[in-house]
PDB file of C-alpha atoms in Angstrom:
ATOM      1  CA  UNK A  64     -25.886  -4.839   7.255  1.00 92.00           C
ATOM      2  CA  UNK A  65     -24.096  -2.467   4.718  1.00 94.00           C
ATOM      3  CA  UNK A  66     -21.600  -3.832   2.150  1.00 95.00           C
ATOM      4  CA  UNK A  67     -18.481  -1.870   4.456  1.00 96.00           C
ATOM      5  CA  UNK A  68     -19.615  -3.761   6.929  1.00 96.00           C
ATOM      6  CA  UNK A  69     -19.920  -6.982   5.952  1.00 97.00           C
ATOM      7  CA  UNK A  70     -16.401  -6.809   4.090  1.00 97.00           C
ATOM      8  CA  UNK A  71     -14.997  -5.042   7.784  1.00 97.00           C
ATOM      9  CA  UNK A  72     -16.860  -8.472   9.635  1.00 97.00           C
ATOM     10  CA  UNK A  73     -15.147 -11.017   6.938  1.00 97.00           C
ATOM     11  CA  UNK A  74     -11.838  -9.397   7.014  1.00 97.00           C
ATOM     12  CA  UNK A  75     -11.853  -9.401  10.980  1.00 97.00           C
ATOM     13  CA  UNK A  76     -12.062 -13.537  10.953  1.00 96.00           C
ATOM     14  CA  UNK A  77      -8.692 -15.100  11.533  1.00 93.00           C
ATOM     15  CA  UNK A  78      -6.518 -15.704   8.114  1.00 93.00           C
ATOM     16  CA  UNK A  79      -9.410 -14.389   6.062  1.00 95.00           C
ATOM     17  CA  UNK A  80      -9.223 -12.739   2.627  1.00 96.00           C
ATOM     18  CA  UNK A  81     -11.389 -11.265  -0.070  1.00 97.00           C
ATOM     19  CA  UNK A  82     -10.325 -12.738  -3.317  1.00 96.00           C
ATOM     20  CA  UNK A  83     -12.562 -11.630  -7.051  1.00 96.00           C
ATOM     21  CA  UNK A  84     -11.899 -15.189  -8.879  1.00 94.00           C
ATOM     22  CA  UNK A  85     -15.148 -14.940 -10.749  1.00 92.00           C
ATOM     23  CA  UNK A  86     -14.885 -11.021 -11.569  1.00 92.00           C
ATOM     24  CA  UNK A  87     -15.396  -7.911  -9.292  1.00 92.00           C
ATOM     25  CA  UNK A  88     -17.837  -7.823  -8.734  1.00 93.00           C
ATOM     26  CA  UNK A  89     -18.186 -10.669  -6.719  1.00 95.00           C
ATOM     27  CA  UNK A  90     -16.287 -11.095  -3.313  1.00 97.00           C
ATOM     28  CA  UNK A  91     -14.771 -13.594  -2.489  1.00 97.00           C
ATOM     29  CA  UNK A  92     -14.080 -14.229   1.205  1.00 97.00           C
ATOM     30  CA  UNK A  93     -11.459 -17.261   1.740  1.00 96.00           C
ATOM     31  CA  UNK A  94      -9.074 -18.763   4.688  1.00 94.00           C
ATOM     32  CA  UNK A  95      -5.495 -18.324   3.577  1.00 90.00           C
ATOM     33  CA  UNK A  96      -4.076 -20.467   5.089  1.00 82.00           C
ATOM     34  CA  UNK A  97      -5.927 -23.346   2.824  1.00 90.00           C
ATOM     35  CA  UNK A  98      -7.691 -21.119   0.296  1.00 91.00           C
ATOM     36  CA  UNK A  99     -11.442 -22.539   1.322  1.00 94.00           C
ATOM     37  CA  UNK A 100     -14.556 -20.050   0.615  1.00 95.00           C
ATOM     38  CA  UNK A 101     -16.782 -19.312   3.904  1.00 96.00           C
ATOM     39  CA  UNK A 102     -18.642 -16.741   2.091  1.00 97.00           C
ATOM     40  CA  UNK A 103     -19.827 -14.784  -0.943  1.00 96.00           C
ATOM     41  CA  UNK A 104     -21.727 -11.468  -1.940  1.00 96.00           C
ATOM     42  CA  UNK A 105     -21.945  -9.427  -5.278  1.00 94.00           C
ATOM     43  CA  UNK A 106     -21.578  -6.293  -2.701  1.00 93.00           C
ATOM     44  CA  UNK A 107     -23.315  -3.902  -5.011  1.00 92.00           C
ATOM     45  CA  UNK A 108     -25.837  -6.164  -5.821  1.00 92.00           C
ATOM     46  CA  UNK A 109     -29.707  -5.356  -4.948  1.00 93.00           C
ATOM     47  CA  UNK A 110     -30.758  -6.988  -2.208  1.00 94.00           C
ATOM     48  CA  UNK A 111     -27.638  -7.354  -0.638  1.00 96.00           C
ATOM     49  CA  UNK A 112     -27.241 -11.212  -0.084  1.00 96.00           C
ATOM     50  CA  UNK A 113     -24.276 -13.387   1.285  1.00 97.00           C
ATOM     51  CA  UNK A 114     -24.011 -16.969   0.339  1.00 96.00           C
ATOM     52  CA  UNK A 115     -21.867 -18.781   3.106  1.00 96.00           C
ATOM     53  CA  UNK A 116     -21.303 -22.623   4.372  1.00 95.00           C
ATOM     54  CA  UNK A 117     -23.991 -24.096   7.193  1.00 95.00           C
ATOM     55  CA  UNK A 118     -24.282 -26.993   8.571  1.00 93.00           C
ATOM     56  CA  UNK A 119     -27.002 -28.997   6.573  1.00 92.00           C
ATOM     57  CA  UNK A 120     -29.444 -29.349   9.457  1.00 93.00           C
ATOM     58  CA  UNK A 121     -29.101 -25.906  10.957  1.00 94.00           C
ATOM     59  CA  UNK A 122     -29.442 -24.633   7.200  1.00 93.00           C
ATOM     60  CA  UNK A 123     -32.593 -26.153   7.160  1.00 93.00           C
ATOM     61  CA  UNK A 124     -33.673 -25.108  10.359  1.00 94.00           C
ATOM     62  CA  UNK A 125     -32.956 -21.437   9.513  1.00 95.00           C
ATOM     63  CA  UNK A 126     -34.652 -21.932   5.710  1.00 93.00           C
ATOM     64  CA  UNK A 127     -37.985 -22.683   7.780  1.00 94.00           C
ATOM     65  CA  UNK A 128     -37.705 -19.589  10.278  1.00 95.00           C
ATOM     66  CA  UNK A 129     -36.899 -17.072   7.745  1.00 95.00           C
ATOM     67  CA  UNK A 130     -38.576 -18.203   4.654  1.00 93.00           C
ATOM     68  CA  UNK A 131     -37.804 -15.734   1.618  1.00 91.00           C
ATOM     69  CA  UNK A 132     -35.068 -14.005   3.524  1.00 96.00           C
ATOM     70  CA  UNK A 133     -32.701 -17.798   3.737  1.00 96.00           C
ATOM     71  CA  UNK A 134     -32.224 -19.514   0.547  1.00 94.00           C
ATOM     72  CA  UNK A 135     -30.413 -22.650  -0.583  1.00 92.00           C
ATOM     73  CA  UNK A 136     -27.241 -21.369  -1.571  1.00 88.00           C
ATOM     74  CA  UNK A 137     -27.245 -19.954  -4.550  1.00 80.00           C
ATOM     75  CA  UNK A 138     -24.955 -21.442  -7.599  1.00 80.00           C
ATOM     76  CA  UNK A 139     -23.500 -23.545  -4.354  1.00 85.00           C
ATOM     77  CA  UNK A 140     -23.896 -26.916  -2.850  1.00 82.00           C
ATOM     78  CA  UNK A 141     -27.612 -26.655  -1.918  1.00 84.00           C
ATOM     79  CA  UNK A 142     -26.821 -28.760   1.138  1.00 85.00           C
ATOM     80  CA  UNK A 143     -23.936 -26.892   2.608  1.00 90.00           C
ATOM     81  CA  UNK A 144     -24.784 -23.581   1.965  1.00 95.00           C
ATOM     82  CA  UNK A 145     -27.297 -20.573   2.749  1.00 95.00           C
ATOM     83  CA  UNK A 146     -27.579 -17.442   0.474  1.00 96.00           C
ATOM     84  CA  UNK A 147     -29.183 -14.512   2.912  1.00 97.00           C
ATOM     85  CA  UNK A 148     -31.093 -11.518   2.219  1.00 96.00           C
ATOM     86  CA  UNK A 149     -29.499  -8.255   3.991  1.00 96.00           C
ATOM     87  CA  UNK A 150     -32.790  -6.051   4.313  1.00 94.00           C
ATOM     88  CA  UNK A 151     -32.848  -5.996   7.852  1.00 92.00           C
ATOM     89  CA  UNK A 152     -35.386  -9.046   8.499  1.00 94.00           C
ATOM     90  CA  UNK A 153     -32.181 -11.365   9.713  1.00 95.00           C
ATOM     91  CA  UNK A 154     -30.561  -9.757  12.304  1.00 95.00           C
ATOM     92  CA  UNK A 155     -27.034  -8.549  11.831  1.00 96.00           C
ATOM     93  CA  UNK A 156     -25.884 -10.646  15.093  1.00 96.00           C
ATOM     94  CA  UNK A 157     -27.254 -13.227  13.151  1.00 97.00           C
ATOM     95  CA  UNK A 158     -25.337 -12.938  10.283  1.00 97.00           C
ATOM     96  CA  UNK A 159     -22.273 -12.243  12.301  1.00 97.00           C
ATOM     97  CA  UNK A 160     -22.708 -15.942  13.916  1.00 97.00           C
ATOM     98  CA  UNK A 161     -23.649 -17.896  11.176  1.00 97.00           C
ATOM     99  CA  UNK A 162     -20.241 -15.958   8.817  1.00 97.00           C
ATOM    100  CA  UNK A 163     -18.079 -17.315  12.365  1.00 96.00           C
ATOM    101  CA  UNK A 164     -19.901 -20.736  11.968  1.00 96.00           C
ATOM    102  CA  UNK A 165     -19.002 -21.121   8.291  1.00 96.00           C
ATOM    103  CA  UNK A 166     -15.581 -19.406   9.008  1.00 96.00           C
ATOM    104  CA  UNK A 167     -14.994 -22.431  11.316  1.00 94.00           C
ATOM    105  CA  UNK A 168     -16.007 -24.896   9.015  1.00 93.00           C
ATOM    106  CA  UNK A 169     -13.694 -24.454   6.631  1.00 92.00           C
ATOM    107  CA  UNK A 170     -10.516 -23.076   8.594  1.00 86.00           C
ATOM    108  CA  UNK A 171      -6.957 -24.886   8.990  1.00 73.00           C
ATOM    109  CA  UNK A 172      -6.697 -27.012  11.945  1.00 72.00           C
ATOM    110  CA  UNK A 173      -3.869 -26.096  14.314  1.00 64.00           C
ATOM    111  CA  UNK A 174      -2.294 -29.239  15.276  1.00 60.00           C
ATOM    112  CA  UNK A 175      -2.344 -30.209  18.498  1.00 61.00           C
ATOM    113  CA  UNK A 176       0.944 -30.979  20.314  1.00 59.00           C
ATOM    114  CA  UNK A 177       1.740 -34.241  20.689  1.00 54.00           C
ATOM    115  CA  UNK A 178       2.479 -35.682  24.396  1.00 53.00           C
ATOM    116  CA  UNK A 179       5.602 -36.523  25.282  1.00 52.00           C
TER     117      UNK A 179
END
């Protein structure tokens, strides 16, 4: 996955938005409707990584199968969140799933309607 293209997959997420609030050189991808972070990448930044929210026994799971290439999140709630290598060895549909799951983690609820 290319930096373009993981900025193109954030962007395409419901209500997201790539904010810099530490700099830069560091985006920042957010919900707006309630400002949360699902993801983070220094997008010139060699290897390309992206830190992003996970569910703390899938993140675990995933830590296991791709040892070296899925981190702890790093500078992030080592429980909640992943930090992936972009080289190639996770596959971009991959990627694409786990930035939805962490996407819908942290997204506004849409009330339901109440019955009448």
């Amino acid at each position: 996955m290319t930096p373009d293209a993981l900025v193109d997959f954030c962007l395409s997420l419901p209500q997201a938005v790539e904010t810099f609030p530490f700099g830069e050189e560091t985006s920042v991808f957010k919900t707006s409707g309630n400002g949360k972070i699902f993801a983070l990448s220094a997008l010139a930044g060699e290897p390309l990584t992206v830190s992003l929210k996970c569910d703390p026994e899938e993140s675990r799971a995933l830590r296991e199968e791709f040892a070296g290439q899925i981190t702890p999140g790093y500078h992030l709630n080592k429980k909640h969140w992943i930090t992936i290598v972009l080289d190639g060895q996770v596959e971009d549909a991959l990627v694409e799933q786990l930035l939805r799951d962490s996407h819908s983690l942290v997204r506004p609820r849409v009330p339901r309607a109440r019955a009448q």
